[in-house]
mmCIF file of C-alpha atoms and ligand atoms in Angstrom:
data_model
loop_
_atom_site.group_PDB
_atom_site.id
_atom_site.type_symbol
_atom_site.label_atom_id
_atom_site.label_comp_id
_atom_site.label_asym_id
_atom_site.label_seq_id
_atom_site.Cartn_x
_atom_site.Cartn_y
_atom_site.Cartn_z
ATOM 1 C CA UNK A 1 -24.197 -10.397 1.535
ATOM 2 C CA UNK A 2 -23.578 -7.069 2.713
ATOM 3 C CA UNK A 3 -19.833 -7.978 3.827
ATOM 4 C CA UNK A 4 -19.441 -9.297 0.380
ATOM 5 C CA UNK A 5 -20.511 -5.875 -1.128
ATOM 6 C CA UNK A 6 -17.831 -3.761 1.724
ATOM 7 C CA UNK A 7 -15.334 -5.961 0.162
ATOM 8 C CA UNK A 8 -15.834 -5.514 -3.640
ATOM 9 C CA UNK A 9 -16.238 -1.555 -3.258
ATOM 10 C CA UNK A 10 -13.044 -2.177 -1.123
ATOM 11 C CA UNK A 11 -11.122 -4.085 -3.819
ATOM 12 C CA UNK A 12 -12.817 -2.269 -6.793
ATOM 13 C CA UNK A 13 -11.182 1.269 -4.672
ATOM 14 C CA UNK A 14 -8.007 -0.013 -4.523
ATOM 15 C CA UNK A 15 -7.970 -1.729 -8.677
ATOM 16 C CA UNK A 16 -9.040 1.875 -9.299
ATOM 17 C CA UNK A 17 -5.911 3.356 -7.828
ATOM 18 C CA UNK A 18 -3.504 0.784 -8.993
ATOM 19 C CA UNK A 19 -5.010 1.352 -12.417
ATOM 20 C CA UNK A 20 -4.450 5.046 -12.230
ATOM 21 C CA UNK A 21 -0.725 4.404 -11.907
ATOM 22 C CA UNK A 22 -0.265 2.644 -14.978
ATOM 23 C CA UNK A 23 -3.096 5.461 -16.862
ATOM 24 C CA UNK A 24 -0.235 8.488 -15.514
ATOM 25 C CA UNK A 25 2.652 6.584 -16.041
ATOM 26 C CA UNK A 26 1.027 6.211 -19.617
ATOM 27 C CA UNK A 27 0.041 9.808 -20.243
ATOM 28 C CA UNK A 28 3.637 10.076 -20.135
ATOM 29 C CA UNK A 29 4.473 7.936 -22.656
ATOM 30 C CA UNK A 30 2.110 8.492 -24.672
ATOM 31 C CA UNK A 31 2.315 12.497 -24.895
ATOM 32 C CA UNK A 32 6.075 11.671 -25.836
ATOM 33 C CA UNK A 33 5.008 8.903 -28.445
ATOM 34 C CA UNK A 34 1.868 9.932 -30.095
ATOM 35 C CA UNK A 35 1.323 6.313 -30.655
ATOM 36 C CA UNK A 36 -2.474 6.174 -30.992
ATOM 37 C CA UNK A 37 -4.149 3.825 -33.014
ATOM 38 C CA UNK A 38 -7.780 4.266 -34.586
ATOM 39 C CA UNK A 39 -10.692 1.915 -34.210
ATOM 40 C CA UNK A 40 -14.016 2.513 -35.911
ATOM 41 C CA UNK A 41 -12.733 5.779 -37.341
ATOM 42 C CA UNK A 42 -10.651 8.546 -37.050
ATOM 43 C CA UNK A 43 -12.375 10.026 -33.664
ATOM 44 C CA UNK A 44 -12.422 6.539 -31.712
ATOM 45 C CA UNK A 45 -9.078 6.029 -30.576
ATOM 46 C CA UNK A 46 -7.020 3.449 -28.724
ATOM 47 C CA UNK A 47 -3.582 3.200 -27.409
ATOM 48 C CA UNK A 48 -1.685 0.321 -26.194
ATOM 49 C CA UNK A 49 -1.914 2.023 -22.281
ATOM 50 C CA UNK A 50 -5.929 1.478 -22.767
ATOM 51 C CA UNK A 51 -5.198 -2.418 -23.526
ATOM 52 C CA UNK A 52 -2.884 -3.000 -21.130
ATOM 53 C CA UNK A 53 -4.735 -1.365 -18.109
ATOM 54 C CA UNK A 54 -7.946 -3.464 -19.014
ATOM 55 C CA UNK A 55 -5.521 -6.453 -18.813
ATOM 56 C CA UNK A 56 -4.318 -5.156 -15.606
ATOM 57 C CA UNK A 57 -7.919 -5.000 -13.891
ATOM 58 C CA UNK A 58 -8.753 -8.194 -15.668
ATOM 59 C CA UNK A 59 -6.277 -10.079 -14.196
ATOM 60 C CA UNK A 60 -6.698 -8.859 -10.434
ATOM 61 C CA UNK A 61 -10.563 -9.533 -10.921
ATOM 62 C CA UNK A 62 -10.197 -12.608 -12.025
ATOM 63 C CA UNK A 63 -7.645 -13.653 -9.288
ATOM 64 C CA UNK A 64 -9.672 -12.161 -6.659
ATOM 65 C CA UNK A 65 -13.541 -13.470 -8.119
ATOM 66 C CA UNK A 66 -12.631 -16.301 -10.240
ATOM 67 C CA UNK A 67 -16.967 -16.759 -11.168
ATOM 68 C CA UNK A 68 -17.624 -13.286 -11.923
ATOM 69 C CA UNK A 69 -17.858 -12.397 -15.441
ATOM 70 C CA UNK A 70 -16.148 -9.744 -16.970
ATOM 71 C CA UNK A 71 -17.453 -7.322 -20.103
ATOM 72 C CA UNK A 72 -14.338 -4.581 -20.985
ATOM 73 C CA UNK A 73 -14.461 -2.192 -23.840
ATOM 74 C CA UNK A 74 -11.071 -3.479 -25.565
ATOM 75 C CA UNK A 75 -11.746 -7.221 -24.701
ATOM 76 C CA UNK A 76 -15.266 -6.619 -26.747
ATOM 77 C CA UNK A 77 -13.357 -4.621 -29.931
ATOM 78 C CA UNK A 78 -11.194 -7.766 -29.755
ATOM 79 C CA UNK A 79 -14.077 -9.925 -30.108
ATOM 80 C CA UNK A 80 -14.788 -11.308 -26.445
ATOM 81 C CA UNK A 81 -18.256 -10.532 -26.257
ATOM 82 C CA UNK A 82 -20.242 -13.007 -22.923
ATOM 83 C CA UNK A 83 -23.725 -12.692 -22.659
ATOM 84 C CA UNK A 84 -25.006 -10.472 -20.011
ATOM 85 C CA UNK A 85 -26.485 -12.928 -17.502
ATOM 86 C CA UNK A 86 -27.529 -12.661 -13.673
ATOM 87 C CA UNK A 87 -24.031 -13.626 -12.574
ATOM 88 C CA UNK A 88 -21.825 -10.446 -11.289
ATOM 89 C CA UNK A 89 -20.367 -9.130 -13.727
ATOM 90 C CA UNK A 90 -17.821 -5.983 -14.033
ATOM 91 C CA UNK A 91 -18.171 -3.722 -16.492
ATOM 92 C CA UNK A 92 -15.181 -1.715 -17.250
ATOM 93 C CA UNK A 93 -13.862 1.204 -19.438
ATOM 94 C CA UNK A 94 -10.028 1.346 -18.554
ATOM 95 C CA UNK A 95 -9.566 4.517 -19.723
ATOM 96 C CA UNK A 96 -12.612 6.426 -20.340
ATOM 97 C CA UNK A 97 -11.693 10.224 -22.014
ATOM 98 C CA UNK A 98 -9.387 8.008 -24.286
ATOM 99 C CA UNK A 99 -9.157 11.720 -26.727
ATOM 100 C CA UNK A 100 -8.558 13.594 -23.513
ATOM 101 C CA UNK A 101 -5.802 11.052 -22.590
ATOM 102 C CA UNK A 102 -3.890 11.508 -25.657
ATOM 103 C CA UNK A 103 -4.310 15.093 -26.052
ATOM 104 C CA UNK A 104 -3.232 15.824 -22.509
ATOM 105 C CA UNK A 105 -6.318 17.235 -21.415
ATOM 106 C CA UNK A 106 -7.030 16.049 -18.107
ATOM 107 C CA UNK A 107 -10.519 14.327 -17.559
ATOM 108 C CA UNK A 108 -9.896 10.741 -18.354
ATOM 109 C CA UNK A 109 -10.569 7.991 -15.904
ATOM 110 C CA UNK A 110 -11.128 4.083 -15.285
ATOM 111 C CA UNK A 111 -14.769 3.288 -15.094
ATOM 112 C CA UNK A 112 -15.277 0.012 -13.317
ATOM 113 C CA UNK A 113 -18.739 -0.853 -12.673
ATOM 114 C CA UNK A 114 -20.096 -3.880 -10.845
ATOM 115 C CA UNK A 115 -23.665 -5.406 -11.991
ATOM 116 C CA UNK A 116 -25.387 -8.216 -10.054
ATOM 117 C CA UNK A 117 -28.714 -9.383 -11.881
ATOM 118 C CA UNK A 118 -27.944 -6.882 -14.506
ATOM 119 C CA UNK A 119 -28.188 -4.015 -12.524
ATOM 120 C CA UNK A 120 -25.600 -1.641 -11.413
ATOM 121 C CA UNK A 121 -24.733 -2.398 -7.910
ATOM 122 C CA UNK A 122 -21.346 -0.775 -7.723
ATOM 123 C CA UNK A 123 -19.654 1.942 -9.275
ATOM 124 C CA UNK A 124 -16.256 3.478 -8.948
ATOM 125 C CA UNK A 125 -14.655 6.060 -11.549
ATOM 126 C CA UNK A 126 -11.316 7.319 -10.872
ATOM 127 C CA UNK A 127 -9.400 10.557 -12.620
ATOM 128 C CA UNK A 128 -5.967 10.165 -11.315
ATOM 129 C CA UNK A 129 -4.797 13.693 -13.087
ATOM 130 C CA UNK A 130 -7.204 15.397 -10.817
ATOM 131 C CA UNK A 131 -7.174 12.473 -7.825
ATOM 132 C CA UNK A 132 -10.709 12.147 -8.030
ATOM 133 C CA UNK A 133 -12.250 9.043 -7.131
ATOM 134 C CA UNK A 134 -16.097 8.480 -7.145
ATOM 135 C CA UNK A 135 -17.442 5.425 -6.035
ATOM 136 C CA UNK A 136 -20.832 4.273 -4.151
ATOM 137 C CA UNK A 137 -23.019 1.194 -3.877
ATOM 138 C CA UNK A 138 -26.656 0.587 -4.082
ATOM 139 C CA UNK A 139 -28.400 1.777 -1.205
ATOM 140 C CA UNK A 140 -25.232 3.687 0.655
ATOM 141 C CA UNK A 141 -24.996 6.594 -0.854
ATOM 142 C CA UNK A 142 -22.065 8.268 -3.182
ATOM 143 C CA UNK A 143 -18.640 9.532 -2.459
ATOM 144 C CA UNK A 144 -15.821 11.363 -3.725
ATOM 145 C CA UNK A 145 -12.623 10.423 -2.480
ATOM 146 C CA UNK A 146 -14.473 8.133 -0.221
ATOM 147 C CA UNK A 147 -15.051 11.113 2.232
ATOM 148 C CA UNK A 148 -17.622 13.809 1.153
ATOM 149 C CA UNK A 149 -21.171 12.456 0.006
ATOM 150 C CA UNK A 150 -22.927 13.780 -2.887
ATOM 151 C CA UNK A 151 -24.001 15.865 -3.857
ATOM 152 C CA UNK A 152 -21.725 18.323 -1.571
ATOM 153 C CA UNK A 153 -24.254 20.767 -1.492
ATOM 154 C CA UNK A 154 -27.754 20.758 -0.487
ATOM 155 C CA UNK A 155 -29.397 20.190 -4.045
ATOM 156 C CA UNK A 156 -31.129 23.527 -5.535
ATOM 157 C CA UNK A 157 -35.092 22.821 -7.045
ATOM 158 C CA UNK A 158 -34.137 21.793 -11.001
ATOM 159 C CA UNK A 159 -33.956 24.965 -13.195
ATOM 160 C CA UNK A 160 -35.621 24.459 -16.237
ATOM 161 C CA UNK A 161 -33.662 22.736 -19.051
ATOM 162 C CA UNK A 162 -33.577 26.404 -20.622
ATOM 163 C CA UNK A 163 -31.560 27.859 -17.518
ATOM 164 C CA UNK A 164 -29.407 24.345 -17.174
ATOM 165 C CA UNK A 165 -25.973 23.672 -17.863
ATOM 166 C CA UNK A 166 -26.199 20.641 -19.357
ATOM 167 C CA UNK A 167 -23.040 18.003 -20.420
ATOM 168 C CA UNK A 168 -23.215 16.667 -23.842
ATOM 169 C CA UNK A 169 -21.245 14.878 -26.029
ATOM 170 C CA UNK A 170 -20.099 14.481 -29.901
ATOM 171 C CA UNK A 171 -18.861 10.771 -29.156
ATOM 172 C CA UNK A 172 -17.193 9.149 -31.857
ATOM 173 C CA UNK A 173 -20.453 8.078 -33.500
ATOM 174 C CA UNK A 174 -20.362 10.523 -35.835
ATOM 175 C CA UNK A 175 -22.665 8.874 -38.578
ATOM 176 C CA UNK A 176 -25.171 11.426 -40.719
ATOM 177 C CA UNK A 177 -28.373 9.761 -38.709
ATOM 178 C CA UNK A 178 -26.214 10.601 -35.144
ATOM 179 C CA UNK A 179 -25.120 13.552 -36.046
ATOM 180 C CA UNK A 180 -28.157 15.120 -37.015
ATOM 181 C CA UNK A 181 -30.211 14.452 -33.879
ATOM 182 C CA UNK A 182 -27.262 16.168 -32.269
ATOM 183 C CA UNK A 183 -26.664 19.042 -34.087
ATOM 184 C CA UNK A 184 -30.250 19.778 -33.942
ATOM 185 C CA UNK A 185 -30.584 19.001 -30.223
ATOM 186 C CA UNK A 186 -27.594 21.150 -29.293
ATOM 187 C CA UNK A 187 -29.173 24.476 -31.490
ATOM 188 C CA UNK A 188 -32.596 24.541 -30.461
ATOM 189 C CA UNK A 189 -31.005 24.213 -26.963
ATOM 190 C CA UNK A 190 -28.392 27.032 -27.408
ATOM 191 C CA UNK A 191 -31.151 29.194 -28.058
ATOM 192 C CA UNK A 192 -31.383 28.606 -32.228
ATOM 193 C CA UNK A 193 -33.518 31.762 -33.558
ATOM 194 C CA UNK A 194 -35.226 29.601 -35.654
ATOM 195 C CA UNK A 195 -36.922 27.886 -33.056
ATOM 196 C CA UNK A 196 -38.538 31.171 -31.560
ATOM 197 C CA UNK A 197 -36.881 30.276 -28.184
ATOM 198 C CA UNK A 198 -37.456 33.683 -26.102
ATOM 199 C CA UNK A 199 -34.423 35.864 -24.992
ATOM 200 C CA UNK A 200 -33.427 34.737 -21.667
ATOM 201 C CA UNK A 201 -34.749 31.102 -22.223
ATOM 202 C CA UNK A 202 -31.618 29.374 -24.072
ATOM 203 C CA UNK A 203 -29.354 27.117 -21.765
ATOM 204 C CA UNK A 204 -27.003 28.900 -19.446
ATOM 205 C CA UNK A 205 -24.133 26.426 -21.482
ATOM 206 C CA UNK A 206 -22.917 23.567 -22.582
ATOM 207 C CA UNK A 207 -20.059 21.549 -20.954
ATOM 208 C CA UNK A 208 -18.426 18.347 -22.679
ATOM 209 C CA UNK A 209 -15.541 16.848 -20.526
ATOM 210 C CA UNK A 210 -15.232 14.131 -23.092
ATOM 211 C CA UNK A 211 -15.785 10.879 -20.836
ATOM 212 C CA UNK A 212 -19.197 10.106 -20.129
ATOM 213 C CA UNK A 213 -17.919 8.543 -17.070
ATOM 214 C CA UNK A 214 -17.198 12.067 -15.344
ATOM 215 C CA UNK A 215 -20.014 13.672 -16.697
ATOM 216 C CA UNK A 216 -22.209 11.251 -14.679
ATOM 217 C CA UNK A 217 -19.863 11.855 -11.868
ATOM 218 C CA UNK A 218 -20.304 15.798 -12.647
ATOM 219 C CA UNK A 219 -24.147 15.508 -12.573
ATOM 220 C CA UNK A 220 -23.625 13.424 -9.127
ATOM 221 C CA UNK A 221 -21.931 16.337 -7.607
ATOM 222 C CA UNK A 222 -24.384 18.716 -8.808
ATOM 223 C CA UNK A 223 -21.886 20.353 -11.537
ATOM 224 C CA UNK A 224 -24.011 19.845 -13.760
ATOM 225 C CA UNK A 225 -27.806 19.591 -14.074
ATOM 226 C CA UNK A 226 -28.194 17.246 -16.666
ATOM 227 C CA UNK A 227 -25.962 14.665 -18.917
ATOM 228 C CA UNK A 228 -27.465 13.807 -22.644
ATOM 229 C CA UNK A 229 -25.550 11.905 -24.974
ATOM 230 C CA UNK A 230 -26.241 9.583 -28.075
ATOM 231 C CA UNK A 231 -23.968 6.890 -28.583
ATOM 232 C CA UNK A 232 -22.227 5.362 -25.094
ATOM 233 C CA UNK A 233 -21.509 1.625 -24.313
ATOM 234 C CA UNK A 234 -22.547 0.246 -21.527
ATOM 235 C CA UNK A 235 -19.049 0.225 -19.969
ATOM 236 C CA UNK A 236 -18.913 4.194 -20.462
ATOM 237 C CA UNK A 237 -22.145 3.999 -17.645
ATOM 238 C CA UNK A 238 -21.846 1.327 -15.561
ATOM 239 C CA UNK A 239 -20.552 2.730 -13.001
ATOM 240 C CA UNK A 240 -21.546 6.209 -13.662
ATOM 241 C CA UNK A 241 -25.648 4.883 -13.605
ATOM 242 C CA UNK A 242 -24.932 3.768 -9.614
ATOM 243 C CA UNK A 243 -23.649 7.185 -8.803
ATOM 244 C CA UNK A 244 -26.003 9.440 -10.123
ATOM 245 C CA UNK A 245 -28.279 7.458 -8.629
ATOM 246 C CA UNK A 246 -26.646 7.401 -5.089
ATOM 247 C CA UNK A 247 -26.350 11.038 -4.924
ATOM 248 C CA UNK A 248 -30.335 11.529 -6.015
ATOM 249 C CA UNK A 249 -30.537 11.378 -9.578
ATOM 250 C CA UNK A 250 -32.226 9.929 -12.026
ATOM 251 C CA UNK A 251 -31.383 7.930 -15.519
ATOM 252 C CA UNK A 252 -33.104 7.325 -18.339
ATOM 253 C CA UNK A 253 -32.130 4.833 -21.152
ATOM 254 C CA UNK A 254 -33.478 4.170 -24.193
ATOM 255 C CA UNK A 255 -36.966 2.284 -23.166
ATOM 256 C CA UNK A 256 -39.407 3.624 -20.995
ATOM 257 C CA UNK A 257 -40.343 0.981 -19.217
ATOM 258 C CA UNK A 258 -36.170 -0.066 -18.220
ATOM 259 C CA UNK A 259 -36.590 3.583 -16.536
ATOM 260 C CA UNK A 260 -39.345 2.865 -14.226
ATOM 261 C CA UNK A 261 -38.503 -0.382 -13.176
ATOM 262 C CA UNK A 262 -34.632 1.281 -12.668
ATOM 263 C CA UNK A 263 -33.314 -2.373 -13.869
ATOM 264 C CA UNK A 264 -30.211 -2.206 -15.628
ATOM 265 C CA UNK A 265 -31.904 -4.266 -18.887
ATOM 266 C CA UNK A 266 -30.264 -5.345 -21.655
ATOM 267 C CA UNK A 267 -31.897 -2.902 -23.349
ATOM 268 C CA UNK A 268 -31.008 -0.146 -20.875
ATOM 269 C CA UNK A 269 -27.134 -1.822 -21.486
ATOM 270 C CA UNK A 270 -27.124 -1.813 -24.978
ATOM 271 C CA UNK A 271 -29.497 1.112 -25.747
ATOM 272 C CA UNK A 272 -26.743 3.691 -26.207
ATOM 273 C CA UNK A 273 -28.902 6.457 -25.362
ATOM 274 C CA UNK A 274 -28.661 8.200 -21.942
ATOM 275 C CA UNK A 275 -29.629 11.370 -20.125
ATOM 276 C CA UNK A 276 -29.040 11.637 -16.752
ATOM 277 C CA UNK A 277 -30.575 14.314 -14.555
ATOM 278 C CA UNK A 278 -29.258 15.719 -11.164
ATOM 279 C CA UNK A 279 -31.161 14.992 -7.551
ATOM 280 C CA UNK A 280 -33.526 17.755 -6.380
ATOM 281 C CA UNK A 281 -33.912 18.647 -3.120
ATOM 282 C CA UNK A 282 -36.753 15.850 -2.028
ATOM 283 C CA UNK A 283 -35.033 13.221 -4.001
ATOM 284 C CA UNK A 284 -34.502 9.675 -2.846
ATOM 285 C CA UNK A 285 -30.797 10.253 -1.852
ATOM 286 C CA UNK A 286 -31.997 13.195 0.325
ATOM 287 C CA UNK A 287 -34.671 10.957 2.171
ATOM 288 C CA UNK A 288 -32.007 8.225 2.352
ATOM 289 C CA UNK A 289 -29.767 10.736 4.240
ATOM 290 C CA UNK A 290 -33.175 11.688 6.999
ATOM 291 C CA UNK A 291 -33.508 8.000 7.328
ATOM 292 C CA UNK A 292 -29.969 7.452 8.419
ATOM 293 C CA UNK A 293 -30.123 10.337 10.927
HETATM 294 C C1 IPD B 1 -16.042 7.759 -24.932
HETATM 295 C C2 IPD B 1 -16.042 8.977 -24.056
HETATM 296 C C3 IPD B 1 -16.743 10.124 -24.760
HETATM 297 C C4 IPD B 1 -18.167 9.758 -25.122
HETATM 298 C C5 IPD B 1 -18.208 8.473 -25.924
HETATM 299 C C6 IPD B 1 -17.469 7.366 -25.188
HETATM 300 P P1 IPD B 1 -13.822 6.263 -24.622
HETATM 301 O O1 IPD B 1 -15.377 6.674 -24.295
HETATM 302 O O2 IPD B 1 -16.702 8.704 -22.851
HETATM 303 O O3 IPD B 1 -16.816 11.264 -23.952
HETATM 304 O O4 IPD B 1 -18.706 10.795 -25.879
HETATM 305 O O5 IPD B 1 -19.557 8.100 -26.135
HETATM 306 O O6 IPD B 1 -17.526 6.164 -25.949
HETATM 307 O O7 IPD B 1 -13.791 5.866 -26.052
HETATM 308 O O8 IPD B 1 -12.983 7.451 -24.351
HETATM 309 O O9 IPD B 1 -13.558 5.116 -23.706
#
């Protein structure tokens, strides 16, 4: 029910904030430490603050909703994989921006993302070095800091992608097949010569914050225009899918046909391929806004 829903963005809110205590007290340690492990390879990195904050939220959700399932990005490298079903499920990154987090660069956050029938229902992404906190809900809107709806601004008419500023990321995927596609993506964007792009016509820039998390969050607020990466898991979007889509934009996976009927398949959730693009000004979120009038 719709009380239900209040209460789980009400709960998720406050897990998000408790959460961000332990990632700062952790920043702390671990800028002292340098104790980082590696996982695939040498760019995907893990430290004991990222397990023990996923076994933080863990625990809370399952006191608080014992059926709901849980999918977490260190329970899944440790081999606790559940089938994505109906059932409500979070979907968590517990620190998302895990390079930022042990460089000391600050844009890392906890992504915790609630699906029900496989599709994102809630989202809330919290950077506690910048106390920012995004969250919305299907249907009511997005927030930062639970107080200004986005996007803040009255969203402009799309430039074209040549005049965007447009998030992308090198991920830690950084195979010969991955790589390529981005290298070539990012040049011919930039305004490579050799693709006869005009003067004038190359992207305005390129941002990477290094979490996909806040990029979606950026493209919510109308930082950015568009998102494009290769290579995110499903608990890296989550959340972020609900806000973009709260505050007007739009998000396309890796079929077609998961776009149009905006249902968080498993093929959306396991397609590792996003771009997200910011509302316009006769988007959904902006007749959503008339309506409430
Ligand atoms: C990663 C970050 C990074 C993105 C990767 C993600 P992690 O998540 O969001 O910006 O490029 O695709 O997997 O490893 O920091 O949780």
């Amino acid at each position: 029910t719709q009380k239900d829903l209040d209460e789980i963005l009400t709960f998720t809110i406050a897990l998000a904030r408790k959460a961000g205590e332990l990632i700062l007290e952790g920043s702390k340690a671990i800028l002292a430490s340098h104790d980082v492990s590696e996982k695939k390879n040498a760019v995907d990195l893990v430290t004991e603050y990222d397990v023990r904050v996923e076994e933080l939220v863990r625990g809370e959700i399952e006191k608080a909703y014992p059926s709901f399932a849980f999918i977490g990005e260190e329970s899944y490298a440790a081999g606790k994989r559940p089938e994505l079903t109906d059932a409500p499920t979070f979907c968590v990154d517990p620190i998302d921006g895990t390079t930022n987090f042990v460089h000391g660069f600050p844009h890392a956050c906890i992504s915790l993302g609630l699906l029900y029938k496989r599709e994102p229902t809630i989202g809330v992404v919290f950077n506690p070095f910048l106390n920012q906190l995004y969250s919305a809900m299907k249907g009511h809107g997005a927030y930062v800091n639970e107080l200004t709806r986005l996007p803040a601004n009255p969203p402009a008419p799309f430039p074209s992608l040549q005049t965007a500023l447009i998030g992308m990321e090198w991920g830690s995927d950084r195979s010969a097949s991955t790589m390529g596609k981005k290298t070539r993506t990012f040049t011919r964007i930039a305004g490579d010569p050799a693709h006869d792009i005009p003067e004038g016509k190359m992207a305005h820039g390129f941002r990477s914050l290094g979490s996909a998390a806040l990029n979606y969050c950026a493209v919510a607020a109308g930082q950015l225009d568009m998102y494009w990466e290769i290579g995110c898991w499903p608990w890296d979007v989550a959340a972020g899918i609900v806000i973009a889509r709260e505050a007007g934009g739009e998000v396309f996976g890796d079929k077609e046909s998961s776009v149009q009927g905006k249902v968080f398949t498993d093929d959306m959730l396991w397609g590792r391929k996003y771009i997200v693009i910011r509302g316009v000004a006769d988007s959904p979120q902006e007749k959503s806004s008339e309506a409430q009038k």
